[in-house]
Tab-separated table of C-alpha atoms in Angstrom:
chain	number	residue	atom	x	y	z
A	1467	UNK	CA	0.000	0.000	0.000
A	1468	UNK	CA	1.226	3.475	-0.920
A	1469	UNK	CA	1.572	6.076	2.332
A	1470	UNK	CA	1.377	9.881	0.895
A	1471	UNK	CA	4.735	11.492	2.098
A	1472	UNK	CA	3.518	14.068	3.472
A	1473	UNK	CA	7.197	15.124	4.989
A	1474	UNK	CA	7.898	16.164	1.221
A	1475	UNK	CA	4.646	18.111	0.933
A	1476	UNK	CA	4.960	20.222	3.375
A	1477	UNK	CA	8.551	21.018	2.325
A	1478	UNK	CA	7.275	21.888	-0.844
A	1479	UNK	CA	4.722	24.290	0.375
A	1480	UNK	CA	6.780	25.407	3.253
A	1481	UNK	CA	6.265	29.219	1.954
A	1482	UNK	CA	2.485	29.179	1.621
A	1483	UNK	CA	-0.041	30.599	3.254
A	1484	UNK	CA	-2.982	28.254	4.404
A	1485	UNK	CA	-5.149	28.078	3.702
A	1486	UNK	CA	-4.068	26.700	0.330
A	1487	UNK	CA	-4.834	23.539	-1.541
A	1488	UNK	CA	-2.236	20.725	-3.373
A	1489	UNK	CA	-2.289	18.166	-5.970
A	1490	UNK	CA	0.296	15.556	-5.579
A	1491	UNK	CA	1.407	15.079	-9.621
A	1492	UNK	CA	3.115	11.466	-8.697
A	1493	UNK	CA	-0.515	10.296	-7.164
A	1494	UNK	CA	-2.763	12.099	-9.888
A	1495	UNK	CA	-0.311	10.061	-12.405
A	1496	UNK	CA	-1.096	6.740	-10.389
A	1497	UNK	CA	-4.634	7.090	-10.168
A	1498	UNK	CA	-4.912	7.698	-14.173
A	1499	UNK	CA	-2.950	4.880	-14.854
A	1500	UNK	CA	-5.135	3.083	-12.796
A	1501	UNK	CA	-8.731	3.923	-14.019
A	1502	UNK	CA	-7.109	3.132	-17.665
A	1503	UNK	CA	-5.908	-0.477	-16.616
A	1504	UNK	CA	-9.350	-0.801	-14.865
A	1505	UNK	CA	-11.744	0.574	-18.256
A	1506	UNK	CA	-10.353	-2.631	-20.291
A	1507	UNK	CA	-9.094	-0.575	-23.335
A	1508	UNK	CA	-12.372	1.521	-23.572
A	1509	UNK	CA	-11.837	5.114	-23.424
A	1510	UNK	CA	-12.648	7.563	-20.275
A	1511	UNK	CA	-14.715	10.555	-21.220
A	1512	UNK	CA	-13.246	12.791	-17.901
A	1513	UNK	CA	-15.991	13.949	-15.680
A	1514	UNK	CA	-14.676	17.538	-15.167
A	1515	UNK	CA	-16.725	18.414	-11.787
A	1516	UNK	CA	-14.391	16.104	-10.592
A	1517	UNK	CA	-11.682	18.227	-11.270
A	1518	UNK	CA	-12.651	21.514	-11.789
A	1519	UNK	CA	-9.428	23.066	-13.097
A	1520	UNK	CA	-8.908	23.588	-16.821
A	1521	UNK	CA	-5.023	23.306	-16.360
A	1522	UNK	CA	-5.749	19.516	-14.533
A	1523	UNK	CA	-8.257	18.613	-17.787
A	1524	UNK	CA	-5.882	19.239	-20.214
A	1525	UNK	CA	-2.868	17.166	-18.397
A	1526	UNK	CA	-5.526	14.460	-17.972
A	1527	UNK	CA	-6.867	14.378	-21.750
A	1528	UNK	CA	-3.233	14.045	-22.898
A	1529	UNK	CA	-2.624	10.472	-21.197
A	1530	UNK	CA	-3.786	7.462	-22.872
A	1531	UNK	CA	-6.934	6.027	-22.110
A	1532	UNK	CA	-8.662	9.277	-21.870
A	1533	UNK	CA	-11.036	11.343	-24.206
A	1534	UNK	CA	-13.679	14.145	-24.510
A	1535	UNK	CA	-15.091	15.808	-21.822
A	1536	UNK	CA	-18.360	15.125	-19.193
A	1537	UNK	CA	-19.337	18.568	-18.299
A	1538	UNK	CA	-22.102	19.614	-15.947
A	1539	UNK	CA	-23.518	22.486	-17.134
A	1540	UNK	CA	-24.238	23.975	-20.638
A	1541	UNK	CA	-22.668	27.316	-19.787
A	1542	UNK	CA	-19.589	25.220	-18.745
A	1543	UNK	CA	-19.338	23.362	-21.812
A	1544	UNK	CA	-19.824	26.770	-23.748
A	1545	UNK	CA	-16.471	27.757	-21.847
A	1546	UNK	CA	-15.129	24.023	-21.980
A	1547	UNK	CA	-15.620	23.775	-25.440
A	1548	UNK	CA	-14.180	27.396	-26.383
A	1549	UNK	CA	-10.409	24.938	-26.430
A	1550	UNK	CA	-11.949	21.436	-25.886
A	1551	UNK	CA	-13.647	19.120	-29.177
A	1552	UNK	CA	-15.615	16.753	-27.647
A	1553	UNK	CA	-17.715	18.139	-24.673
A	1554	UNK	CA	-21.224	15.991	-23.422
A	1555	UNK	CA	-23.313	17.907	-20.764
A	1556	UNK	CA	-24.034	15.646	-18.418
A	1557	UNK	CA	-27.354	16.955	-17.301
A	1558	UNK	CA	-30.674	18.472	-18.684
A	1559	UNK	CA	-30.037	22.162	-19.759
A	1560	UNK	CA	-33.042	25.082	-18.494
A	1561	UNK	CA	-30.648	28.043	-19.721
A	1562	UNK	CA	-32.311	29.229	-23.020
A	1563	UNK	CA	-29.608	31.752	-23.416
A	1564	UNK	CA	-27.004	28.965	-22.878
A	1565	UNK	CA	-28.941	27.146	-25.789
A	1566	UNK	CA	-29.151	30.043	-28.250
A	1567	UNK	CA	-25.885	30.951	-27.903
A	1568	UNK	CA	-24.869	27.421	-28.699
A	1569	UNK	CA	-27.181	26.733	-31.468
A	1570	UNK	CA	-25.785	30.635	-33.259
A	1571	UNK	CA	-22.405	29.365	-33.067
A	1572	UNK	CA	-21.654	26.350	-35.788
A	1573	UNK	CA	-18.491	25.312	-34.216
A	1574	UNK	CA	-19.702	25.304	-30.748
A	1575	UNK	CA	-22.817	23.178	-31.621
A	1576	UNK	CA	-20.484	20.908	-33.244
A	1577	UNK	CA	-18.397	20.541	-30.271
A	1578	UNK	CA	-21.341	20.341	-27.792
A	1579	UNK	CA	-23.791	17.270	-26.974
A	1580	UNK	CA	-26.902	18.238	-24.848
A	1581	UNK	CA	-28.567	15.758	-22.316
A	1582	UNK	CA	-32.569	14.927	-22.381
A	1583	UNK	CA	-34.605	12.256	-20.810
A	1584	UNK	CA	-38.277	14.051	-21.668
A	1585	UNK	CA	-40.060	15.890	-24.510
A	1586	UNK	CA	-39.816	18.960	-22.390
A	1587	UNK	CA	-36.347	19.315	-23.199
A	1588	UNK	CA	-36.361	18.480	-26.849
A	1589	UNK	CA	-38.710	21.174	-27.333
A	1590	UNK	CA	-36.423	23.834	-25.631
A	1591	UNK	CA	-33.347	22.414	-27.613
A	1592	UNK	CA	-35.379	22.429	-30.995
A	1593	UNK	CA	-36.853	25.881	-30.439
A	1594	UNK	CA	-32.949	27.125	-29.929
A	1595	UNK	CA	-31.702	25.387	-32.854
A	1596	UNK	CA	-34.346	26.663	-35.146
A	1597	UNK	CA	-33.442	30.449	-33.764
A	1598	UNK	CA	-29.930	29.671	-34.015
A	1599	UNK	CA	-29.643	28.474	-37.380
A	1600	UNK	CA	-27.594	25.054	-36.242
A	1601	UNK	CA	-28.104	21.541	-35.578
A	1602	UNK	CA	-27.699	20.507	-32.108
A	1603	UNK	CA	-26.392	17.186	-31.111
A	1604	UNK	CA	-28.951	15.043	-28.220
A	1605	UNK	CA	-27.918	12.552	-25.826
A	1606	UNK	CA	-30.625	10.236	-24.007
A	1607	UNK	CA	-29.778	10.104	-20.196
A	1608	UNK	CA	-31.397	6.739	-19.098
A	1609	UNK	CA	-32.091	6.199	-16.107
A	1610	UNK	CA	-29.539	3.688	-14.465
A	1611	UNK	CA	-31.455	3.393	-10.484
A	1612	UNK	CA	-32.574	0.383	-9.615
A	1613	UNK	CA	-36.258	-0.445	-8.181
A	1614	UNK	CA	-37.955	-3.309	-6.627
A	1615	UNK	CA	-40.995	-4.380	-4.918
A	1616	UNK	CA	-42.972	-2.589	-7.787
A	1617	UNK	CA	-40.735	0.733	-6.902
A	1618	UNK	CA	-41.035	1.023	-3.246
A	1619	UNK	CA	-37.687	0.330	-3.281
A	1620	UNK	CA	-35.221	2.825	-4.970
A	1621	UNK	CA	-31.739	2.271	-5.062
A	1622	UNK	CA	-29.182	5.049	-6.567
A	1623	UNK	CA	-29.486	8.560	-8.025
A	1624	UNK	CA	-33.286	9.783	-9.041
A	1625	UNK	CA	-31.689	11.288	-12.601
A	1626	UNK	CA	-34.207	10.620	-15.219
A	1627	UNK	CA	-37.819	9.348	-16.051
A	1628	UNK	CA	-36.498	7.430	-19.014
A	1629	UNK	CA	-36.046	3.589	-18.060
A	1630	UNK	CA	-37.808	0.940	-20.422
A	1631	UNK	CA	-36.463	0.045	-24.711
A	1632	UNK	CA	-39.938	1.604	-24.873
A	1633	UNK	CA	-39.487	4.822	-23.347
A	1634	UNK	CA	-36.332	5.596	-24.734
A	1635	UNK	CA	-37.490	4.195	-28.269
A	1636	UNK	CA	-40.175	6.979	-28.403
A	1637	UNK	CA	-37.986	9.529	-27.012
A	1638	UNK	CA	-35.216	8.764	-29.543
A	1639	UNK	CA	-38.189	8.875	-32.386
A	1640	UNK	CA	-39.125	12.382	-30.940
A	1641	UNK	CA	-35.538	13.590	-31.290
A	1642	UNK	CA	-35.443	12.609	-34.928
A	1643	UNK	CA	-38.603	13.858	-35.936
A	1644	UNK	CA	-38.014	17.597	-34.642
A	1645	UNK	CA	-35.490	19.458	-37.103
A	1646	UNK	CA	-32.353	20.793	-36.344
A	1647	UNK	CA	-31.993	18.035	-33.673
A	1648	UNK	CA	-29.693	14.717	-34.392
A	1649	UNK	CA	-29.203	11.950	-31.691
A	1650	UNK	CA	-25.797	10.810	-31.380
A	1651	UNK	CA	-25.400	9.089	-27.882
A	1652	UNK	CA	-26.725	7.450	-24.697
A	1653	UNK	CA	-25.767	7.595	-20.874
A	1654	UNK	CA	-26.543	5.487	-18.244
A	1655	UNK	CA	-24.840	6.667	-14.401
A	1656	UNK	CA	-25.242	3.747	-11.951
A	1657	UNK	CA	-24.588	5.772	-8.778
A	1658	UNK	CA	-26.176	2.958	-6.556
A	1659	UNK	CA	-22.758	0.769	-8.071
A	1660	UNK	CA	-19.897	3.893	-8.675
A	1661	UNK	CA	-20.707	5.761	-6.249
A	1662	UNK	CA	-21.290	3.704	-2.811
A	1663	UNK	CA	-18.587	1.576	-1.380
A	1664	UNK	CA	-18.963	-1.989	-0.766
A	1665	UNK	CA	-16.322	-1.923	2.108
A	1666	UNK	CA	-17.459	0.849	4.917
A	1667	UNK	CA	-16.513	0.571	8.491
A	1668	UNK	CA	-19.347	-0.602	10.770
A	1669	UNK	CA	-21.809	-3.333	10.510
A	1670	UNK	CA	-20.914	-6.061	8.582
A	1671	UNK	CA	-24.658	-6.670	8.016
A	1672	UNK	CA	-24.518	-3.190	5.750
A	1673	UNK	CA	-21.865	-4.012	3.776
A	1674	UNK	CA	-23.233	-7.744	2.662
A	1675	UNK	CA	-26.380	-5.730	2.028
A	1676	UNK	CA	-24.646	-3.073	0.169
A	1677	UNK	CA	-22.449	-5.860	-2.087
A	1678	UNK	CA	-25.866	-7.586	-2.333
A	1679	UNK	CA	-27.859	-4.787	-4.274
A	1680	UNK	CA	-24.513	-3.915	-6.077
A	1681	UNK	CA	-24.531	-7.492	-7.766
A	1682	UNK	CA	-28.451	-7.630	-8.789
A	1683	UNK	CA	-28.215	-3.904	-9.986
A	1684	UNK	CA	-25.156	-5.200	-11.779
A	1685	UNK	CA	-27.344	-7.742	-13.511
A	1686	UNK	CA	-30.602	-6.155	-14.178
A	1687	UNK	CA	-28.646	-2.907	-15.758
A	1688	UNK	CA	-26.627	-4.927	-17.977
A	1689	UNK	CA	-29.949	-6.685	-19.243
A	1690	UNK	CA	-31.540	-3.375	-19.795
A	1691	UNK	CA	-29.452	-1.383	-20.675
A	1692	UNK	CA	-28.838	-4.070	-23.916
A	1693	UNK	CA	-32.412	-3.682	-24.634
A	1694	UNK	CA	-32.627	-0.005	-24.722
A	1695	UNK	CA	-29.562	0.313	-26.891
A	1696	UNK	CA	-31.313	-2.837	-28.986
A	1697	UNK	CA	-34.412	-0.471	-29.457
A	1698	UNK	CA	-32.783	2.763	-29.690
A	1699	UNK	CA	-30.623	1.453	-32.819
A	1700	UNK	CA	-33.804	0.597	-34.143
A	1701	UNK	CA	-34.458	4.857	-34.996
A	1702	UNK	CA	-30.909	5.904	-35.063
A	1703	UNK	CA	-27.526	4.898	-35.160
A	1704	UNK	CA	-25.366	6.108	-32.108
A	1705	UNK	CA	-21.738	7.401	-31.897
A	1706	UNK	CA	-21.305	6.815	-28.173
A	1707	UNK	CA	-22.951	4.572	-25.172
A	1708	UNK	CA	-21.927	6.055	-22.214
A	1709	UNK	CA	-21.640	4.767	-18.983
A	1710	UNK	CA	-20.483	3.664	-15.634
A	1711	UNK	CA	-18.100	5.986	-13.133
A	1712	UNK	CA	-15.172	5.739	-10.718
A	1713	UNK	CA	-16.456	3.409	-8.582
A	1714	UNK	CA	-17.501	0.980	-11.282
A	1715	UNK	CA	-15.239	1.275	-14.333
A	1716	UNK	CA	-14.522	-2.275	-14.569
A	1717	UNK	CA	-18.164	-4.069	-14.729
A	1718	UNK	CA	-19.354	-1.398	-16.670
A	1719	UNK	CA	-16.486	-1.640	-19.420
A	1720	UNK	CA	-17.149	-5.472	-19.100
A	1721	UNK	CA	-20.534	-4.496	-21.425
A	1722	UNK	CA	-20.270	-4.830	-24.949
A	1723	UNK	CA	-22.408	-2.277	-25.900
A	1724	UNK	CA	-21.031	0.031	-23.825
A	1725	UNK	CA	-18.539	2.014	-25.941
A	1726	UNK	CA	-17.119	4.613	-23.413
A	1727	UNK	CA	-17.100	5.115	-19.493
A	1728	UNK	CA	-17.194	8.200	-17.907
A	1729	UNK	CA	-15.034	9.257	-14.233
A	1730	UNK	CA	-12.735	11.787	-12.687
A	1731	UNK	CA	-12.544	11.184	-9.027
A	1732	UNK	CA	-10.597	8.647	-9.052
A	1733	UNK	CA	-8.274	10.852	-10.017
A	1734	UNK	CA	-8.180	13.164	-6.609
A	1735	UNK	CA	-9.080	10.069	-4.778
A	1736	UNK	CA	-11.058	11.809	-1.834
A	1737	UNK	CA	-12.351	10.118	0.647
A	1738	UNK	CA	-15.581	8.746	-0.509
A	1739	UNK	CA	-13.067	5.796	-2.582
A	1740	UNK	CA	-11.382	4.694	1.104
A	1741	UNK	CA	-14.403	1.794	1.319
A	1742	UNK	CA	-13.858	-0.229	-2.347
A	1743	UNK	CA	-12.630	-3.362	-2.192
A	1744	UNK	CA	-11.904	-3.253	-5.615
A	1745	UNK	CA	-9.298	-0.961	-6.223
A	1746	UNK	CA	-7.129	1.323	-3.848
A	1747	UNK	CA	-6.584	4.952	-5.594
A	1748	UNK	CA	-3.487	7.493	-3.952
A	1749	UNK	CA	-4.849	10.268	-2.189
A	1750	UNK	CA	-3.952	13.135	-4.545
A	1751	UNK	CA	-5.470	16.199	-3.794
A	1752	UNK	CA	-5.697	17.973	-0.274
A	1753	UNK	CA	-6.220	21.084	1.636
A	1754	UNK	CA	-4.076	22.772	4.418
A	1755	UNK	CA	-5.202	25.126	7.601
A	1756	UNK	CA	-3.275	26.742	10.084
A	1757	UNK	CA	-3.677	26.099	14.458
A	1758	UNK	CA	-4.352	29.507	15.930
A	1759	UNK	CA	-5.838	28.371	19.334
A	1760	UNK	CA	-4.742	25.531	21.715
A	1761	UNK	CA	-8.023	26.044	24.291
A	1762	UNK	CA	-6.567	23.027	26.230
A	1763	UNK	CA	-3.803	20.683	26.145
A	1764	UNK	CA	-5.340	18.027	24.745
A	1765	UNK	CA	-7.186	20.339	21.885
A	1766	UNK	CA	-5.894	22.450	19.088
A	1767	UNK	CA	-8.318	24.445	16.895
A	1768	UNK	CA	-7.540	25.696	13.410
A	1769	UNK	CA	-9.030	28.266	11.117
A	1770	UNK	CA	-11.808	28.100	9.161
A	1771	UNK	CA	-11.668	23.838	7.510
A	1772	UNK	CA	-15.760	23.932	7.309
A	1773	UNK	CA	-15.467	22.442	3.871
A	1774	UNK	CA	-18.310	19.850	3.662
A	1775	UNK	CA	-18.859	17.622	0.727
A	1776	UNK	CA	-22.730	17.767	-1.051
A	1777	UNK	CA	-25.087	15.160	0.139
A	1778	UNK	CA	-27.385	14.366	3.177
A	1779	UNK	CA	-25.719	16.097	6.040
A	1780	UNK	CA	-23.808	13.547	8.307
A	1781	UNK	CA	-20.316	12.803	9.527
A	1782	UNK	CA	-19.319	11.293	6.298
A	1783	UNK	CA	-19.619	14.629	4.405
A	1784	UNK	CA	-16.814	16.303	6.698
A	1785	UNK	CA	-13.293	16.704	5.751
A	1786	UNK	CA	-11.050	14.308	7.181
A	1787	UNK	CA	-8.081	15.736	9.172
A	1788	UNK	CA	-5.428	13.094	7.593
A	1789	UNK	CA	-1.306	14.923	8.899
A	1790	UNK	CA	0.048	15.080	11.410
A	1791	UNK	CA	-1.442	11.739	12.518
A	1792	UNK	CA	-3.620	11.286	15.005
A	1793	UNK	CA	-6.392	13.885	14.682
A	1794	UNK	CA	-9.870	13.754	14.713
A	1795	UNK	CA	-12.877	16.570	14.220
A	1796	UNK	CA	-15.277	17.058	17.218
A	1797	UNK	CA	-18.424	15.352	17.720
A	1798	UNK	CA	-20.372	18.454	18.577
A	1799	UNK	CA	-18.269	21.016	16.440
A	1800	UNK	CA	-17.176	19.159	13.393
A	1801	UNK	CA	-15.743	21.423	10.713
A	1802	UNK	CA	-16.817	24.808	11.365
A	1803	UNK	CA	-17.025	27.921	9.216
A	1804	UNK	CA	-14.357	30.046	11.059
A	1805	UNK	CA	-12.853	27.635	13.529
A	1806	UNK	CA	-12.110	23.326	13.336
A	1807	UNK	CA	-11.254	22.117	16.992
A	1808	UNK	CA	-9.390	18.968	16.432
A	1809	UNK	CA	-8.878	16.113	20.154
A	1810	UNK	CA	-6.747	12.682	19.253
A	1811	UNK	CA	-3.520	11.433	20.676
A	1812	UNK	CA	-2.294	14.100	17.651
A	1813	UNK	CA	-3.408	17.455	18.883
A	1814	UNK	CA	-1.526	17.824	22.470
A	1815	UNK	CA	2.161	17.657	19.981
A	1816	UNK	CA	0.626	20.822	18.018
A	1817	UNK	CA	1.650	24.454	18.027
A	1818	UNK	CA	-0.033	27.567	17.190
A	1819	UNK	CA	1.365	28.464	13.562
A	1820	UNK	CA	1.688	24.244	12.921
A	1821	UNK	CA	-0.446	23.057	9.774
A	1822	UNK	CA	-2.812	20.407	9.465
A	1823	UNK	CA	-4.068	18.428	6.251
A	1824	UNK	CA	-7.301	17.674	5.055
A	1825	UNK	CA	-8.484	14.958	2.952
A	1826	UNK	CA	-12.016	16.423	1.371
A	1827	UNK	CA	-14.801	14.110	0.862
A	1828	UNK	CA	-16.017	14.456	-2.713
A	1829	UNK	CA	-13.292	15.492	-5.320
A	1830	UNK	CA	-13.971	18.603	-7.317
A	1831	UNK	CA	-15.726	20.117	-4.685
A	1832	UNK	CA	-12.569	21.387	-3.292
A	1833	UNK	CA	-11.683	23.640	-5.970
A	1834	UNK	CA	-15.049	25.580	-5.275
A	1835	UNK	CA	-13.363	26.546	-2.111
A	1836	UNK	CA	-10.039	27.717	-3.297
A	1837	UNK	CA	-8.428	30.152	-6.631
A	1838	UNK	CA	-5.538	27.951	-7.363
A	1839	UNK	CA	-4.256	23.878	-6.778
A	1840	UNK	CA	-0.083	23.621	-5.995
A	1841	UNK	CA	1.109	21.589	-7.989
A	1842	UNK	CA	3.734	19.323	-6.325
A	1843	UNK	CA	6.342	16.448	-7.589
A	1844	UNK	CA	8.200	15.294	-5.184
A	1845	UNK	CA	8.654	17.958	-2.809
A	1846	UNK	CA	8.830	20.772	-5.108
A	1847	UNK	CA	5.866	23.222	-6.371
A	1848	UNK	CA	6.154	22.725	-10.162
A	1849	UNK	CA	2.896	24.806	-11.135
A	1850	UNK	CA	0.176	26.750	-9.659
A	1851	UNK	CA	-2.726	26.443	-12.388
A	1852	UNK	CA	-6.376	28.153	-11.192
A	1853	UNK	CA	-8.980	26.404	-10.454
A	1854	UNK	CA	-12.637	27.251	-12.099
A	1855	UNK	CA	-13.081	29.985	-9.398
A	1856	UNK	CA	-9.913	30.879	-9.858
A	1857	UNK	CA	-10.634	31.865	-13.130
A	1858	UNK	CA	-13.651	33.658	-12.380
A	1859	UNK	CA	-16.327	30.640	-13.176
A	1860	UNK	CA	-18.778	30.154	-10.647
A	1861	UNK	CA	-21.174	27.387	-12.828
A	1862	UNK	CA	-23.217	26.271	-10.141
């Protein structure tokens, strides 16, 4: 198992500032490598709210294994696609004047695929593309959830309405019988499988559950999602099937008609991929605060660190205090806005002025927080490269 140095990161950033944030190149590198071994020669279209820094997205798209862009917004894949080819939104677009601009620019609208899963969208895509003079490229999001017990239970993400060959087969018709609108590709995200790890602390009762649902959603989604490609093909051919995510690269590739996956936080490796058996990704990215207070001996507080990940509030959304060893958040204070007390064997050996680093939950998330990532290789700062705030893009 790999241990992060962090001796040689904090020489690196010795002359910083926290709070500040750092991506360790060698571990970035790993990780890549990794998801490519794990997609079984298919290629990774990079989820870039993972990684939320332009600079990081280009590095990325140059190794092997990786191609075109999963974007989350339109008005992100506007900018995205302003240097990048091959840009998919990954979600349903409401921004008309995101739309129009994209449908009045012919090399934009050739570089950008929009997401639907209901008429309601075609008809706001279509109306843009006949103002806008160009043909605009659709991608069905299907539903990838699974249900049981005639859908009392619901397992995964609640994405989109589409599910059934039948659905999607009169949705696909609808896209080809509106002008101006071509279908190109299909997605399928199986949160409940790349997103949820089959190896938590705690009850072993949860986890056999957990692996459980993971192996019939496994099953009924291949099954499925072979019949909705099956009837989709039957109105249109498609460039891309896309599918899968960090969590679940290598059953997904294991599809045949999947023809691309689609990932990125593998590549920071926060937290949230410390409980897959699977695979083990290097901790890559991190964030660093400084102790002002020492209220007692056995506590030391630092500034600010209230950098929760998205999700139902709870423990595991909390940033993970991770070096010097031996630190753990509060139960009553957790990570607060202005002020992080931190107890554990760990806190009586700290100073005021000493640093502490954070692991964050969720990975792109992090770069919401700060204008720039540090580079480092080795123990040496070889770039600073802004993140999307950084650069004055606040998408969402």
């Amino acid at each position: 198992m790999h241990t992060t140095d962090f001796a040689a990161l904090d020489r690196a950033t010795r002359d910083l500032q926290p709070p500040f944030a750092v991506l360790d190149l060698g571990a970035l590198q790993h990780n890549a490598e990794s998801m490519r071994r794990r997609a079984g020669g298919k290629p990774i279209r990079l989820a870039s709210k993972s990684v939320r820094c332009r600079s990081v997205i280009r590095s990325v798209l140059a190794m092997p294994g990786f191609r075109g862009i999963l974007a989350f917004t339109l008005p992100e894949a506007l900018w995205l696609a302003e240097e990048f080819d091959d840009v998919l939104v990954g979600y349903p677009t409401a921004d008309d004047d995101a739309l129009h601009r994209l449908a009045a620019d012919r090399r934009l609208a050739s570089r950008v695929t929009l997401m639907a899963d209901c008429p309601a969208h075609l008809e706001r895509i279509a109306a843009a593309a006949t103002r806008g003079g160009h043909p605009l490229k659709v991608c069905l999001d299907l539903d990838a959830s699974l249900k049981s017990l005639g859908g009392r239970l619901h397992f995964g993400a609640h994405r989109s309405p589409l599910r059934s060959p039948e659905q999607a087969r009169d949705l696909a018709r609808a896209v080809v019988e509106r002008s101006g609108l071509r279908l190109v590709g299909l997605m399928a995200y199986e949160a409940q499988i790349a997103g949820v790890g089959d190896n938590a602390p705690g009850s072993p009762l949860r986890r056999a559950a957990i692996r459980a649902m993971q192996g019939v959603s496994r099953r009924e989604l291949r099954l499925r999602r072979k019949a909705v490609i099956s009837a989709v093909r039957e109105v249109a051919p498609l460039e891309f099937v896309n599918g899968g995510g960090t969590g679940s690269l290598e059953s997904t590739a294991a599809e045949s008609v999947v023809t691309e996956l689609g990932a990125g936080s593998g590549l920071y490796a926060p937290t949230l991929f410390d409980t897959y058996r699977g695979f083990r990704p290097r901790p890559a990215a991190f964030f660093v605060q400084s102790v002002v207070r020492r209220p007692s001996a056995d506590r030391a507080t630092v500034l600010g660190g209230g950098w929760p990940a998205s999700g139902a509030a709870g423990h595991d959304r909390l940033p993970t205090p991770v070096w010097p060893a031996g630190l753990q958040l509060t139960p009553l204070e957790g990570a607060g806005e202005v002020q992080t007390p931190l107890t554990g064997p760990g806190a009586a050996r700290l100073a005021v002025g000493d640093r502490v680093w954070f692991r964050h939950t969720k990975a792109g998330e992090l770069c919401e927080r700060v204008n720039e990532l540090h580079l480092v290789d080795g123990d040496r700062i070889t770039a600073v490269a802004p993140t999307y705030r950084g650069e004055g893009q606040a998408l969402l």
